PDB file of C-alpha atoms in Angstrom:
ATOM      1  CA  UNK A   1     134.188 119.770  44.407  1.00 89.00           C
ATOM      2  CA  UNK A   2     136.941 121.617  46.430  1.00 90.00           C
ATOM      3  CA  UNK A   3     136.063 123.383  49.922  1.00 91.00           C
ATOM      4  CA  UNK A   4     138.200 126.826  50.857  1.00 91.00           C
ATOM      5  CA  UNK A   5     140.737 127.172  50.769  1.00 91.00           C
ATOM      6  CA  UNK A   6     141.303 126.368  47.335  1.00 93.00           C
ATOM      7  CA  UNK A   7     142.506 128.995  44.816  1.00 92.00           C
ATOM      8  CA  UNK A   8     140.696 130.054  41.468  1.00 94.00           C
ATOM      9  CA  UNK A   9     142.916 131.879  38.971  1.00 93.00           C
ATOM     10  CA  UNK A  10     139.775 132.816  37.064  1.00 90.00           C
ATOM     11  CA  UNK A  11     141.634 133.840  33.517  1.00 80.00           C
ATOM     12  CA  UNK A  12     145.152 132.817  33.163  1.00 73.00           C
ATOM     13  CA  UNK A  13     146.275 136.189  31.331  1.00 70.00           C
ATOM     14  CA  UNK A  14     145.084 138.033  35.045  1.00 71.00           C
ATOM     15  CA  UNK A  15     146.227 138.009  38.237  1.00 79.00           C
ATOM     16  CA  UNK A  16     142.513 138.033  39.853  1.00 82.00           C
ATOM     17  CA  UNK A  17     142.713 134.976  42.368  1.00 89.00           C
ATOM     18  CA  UNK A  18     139.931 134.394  44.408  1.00 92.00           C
ATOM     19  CA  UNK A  19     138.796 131.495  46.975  1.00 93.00           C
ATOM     20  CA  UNK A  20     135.030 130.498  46.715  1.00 95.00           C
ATOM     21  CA  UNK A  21     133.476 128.730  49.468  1.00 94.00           C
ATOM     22  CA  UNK A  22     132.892 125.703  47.395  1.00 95.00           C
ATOM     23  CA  UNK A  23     133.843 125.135  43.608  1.00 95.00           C
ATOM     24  CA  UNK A  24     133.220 122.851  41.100  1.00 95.00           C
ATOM     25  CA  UNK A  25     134.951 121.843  38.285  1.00 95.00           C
ATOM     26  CA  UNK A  26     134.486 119.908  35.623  1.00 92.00           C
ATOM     27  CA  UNK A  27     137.053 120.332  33.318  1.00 92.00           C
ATOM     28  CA  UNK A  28     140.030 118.202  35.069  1.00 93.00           C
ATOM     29  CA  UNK A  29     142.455 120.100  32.606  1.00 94.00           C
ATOM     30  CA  UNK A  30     142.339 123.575  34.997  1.00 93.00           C
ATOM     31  CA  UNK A  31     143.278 121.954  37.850  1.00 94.00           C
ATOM     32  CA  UNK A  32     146.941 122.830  38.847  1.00 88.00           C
ATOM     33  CA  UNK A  33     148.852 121.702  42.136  1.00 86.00           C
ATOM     34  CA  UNK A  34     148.069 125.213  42.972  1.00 84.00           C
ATOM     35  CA  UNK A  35     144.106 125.155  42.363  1.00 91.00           C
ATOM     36  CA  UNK A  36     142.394 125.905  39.302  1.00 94.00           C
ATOM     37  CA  UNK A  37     143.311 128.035  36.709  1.00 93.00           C
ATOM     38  CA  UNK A  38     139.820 128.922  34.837  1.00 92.00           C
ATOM     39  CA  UNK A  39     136.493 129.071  35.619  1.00 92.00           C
ATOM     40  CA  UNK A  40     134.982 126.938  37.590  1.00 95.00           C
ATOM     41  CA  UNK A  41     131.254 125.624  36.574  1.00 94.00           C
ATOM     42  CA  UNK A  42     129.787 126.205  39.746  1.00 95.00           C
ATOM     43  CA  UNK A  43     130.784 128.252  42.932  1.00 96.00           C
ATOM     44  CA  UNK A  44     128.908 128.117  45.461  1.00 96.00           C
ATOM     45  CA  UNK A  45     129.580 131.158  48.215  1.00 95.00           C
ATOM     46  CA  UNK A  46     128.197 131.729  51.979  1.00 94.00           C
ATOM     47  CA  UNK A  47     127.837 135.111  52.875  1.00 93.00           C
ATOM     48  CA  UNK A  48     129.626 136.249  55.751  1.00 85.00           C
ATOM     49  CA  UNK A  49     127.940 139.025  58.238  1.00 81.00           C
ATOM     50  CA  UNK A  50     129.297 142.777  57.747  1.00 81.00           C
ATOM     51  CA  UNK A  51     130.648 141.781  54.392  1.00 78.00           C
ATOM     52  CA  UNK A  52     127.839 141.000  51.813  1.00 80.00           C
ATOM     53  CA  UNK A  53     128.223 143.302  49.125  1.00 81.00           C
ATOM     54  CA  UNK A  54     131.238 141.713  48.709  1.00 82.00           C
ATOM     55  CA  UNK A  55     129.460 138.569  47.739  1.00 85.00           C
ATOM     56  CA  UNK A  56     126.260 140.376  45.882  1.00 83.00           C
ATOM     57  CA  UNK A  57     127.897 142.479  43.856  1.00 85.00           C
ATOM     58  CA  UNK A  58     132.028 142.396  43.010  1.00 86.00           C
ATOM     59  CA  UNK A  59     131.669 138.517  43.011  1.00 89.00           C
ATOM     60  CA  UNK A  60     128.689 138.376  41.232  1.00 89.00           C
ATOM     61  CA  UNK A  61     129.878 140.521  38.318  1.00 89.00           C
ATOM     62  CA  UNK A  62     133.023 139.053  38.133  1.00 90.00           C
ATOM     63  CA  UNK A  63     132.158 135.388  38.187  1.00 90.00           C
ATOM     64  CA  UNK A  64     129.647 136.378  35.336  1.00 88.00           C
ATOM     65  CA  UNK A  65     132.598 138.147  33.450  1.00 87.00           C
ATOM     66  CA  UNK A  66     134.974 135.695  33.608  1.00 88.00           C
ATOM     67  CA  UNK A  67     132.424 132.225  32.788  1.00 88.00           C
ATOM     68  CA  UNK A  68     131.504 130.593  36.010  1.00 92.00           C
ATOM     69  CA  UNK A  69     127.958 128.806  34.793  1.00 92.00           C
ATOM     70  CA  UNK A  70     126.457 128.880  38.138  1.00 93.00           C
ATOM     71  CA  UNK A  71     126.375 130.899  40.943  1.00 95.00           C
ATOM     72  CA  UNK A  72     125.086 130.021  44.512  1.00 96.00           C
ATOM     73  CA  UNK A  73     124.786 132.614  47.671  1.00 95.00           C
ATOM     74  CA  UNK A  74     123.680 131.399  50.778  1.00 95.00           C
ATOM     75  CA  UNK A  75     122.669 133.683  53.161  1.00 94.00           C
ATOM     76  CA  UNK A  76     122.233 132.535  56.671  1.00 92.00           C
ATOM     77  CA  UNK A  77     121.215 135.831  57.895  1.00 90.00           C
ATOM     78  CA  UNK A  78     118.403 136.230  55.542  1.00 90.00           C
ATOM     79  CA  UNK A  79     117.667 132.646  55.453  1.00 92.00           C
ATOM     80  CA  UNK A  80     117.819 132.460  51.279  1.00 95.00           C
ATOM     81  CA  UNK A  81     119.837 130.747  48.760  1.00 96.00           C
ATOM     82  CA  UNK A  82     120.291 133.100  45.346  1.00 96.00           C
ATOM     83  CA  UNK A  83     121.161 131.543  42.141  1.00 95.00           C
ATOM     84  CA  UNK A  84     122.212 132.880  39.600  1.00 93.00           C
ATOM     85  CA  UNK A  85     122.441 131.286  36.210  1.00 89.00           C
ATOM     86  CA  UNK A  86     125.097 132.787  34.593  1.00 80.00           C
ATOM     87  CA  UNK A  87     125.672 131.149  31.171  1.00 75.00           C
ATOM     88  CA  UNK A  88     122.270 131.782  29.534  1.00 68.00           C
ATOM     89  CA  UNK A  89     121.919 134.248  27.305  1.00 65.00           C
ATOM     90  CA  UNK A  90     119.388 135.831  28.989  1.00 67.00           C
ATOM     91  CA  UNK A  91     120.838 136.732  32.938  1.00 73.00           C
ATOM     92  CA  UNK A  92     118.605 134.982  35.330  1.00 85.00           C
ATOM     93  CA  UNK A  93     118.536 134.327  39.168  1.00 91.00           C
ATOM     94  CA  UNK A  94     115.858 132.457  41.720  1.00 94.00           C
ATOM     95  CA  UNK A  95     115.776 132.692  45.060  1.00 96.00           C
ATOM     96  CA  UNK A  96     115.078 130.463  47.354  1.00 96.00           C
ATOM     97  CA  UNK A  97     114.946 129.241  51.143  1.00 95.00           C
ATOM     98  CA  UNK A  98     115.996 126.651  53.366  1.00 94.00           C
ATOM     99  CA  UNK A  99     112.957 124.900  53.453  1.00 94.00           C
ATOM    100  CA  UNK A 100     113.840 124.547  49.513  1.00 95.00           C
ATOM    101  CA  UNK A 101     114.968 121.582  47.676  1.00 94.00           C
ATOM    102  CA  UNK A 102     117.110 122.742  45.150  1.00 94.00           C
ATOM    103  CA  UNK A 103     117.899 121.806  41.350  1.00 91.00           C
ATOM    104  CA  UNK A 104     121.045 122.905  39.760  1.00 90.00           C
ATOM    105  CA  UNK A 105     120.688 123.864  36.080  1.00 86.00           C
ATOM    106  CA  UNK A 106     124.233 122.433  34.930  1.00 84.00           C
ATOM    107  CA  UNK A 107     123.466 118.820  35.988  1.00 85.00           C
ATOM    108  CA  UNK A 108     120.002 117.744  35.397  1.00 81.00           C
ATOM    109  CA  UNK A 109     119.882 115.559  38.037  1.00 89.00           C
ATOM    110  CA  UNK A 110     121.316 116.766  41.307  1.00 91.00           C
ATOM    111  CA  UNK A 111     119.413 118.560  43.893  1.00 92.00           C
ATOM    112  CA  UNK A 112     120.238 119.950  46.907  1.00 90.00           C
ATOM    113  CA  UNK A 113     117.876 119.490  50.213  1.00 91.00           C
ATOM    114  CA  UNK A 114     118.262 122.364  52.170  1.00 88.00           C
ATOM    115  CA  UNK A 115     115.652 120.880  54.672  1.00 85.00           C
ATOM    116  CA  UNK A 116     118.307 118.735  56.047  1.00 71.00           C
ATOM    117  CA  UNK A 117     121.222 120.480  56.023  1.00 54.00           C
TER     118      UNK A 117
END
């Protein structure tokens, strides 16, 4: 898990860098003294006020393009957590609050409390 800043080269033919909030990678072979280059598995990003298209929709779509597996938005403002599973076949996305205890669909046995966070 790497915290921002930490640079994501999300296909190593492009120059599209961005810097999720939180990332996760698995694959220890895309990890570069200069970040990752690749997708990451899981990014996890907090929207920030005046600037959440940003985060719904160009991040969204490219994240899905490029083969992140599992996308997190946390919105503070609207007290909600969207994610978006991104590598089924079939696009899907659940919302859910911070009362919400939270189970991430690429490892079958971590969940997130957002009740004490």
């Amino acid at each position: 898990m790497y915290p921002a800043p930490f640079a994501v080269k999300l296909k190593e033919d492009r120059k599209t860098i961005v810097e999720p909030d939180i990332s996760v990678i698995c694959d220890q072979n895309k990890l570069t003294d200069r970040g990752c280059t690749g997708a990451p598995d899981w990014i996890i990003e907090i929207v920030s006020p005046g600037n959440s298209s940003h985060d719904y929709i160009l991040k969204l779509n490219l994240y899905a393009n490029t083969g992140v597996r599992e996308y997190w938005i946390v919105d503070p403002a609207k007290k909600r957590i969207f994610v978006y599973f991104l590598e089924k076949a079939k696009f899907e996305i659940e919302t859910y609050t911070f009362q919400d205890k939270i189970k991430t669909s690429i490892y079958g046995d971590l969940w997130i409390d957002f009740r004490v966070v």
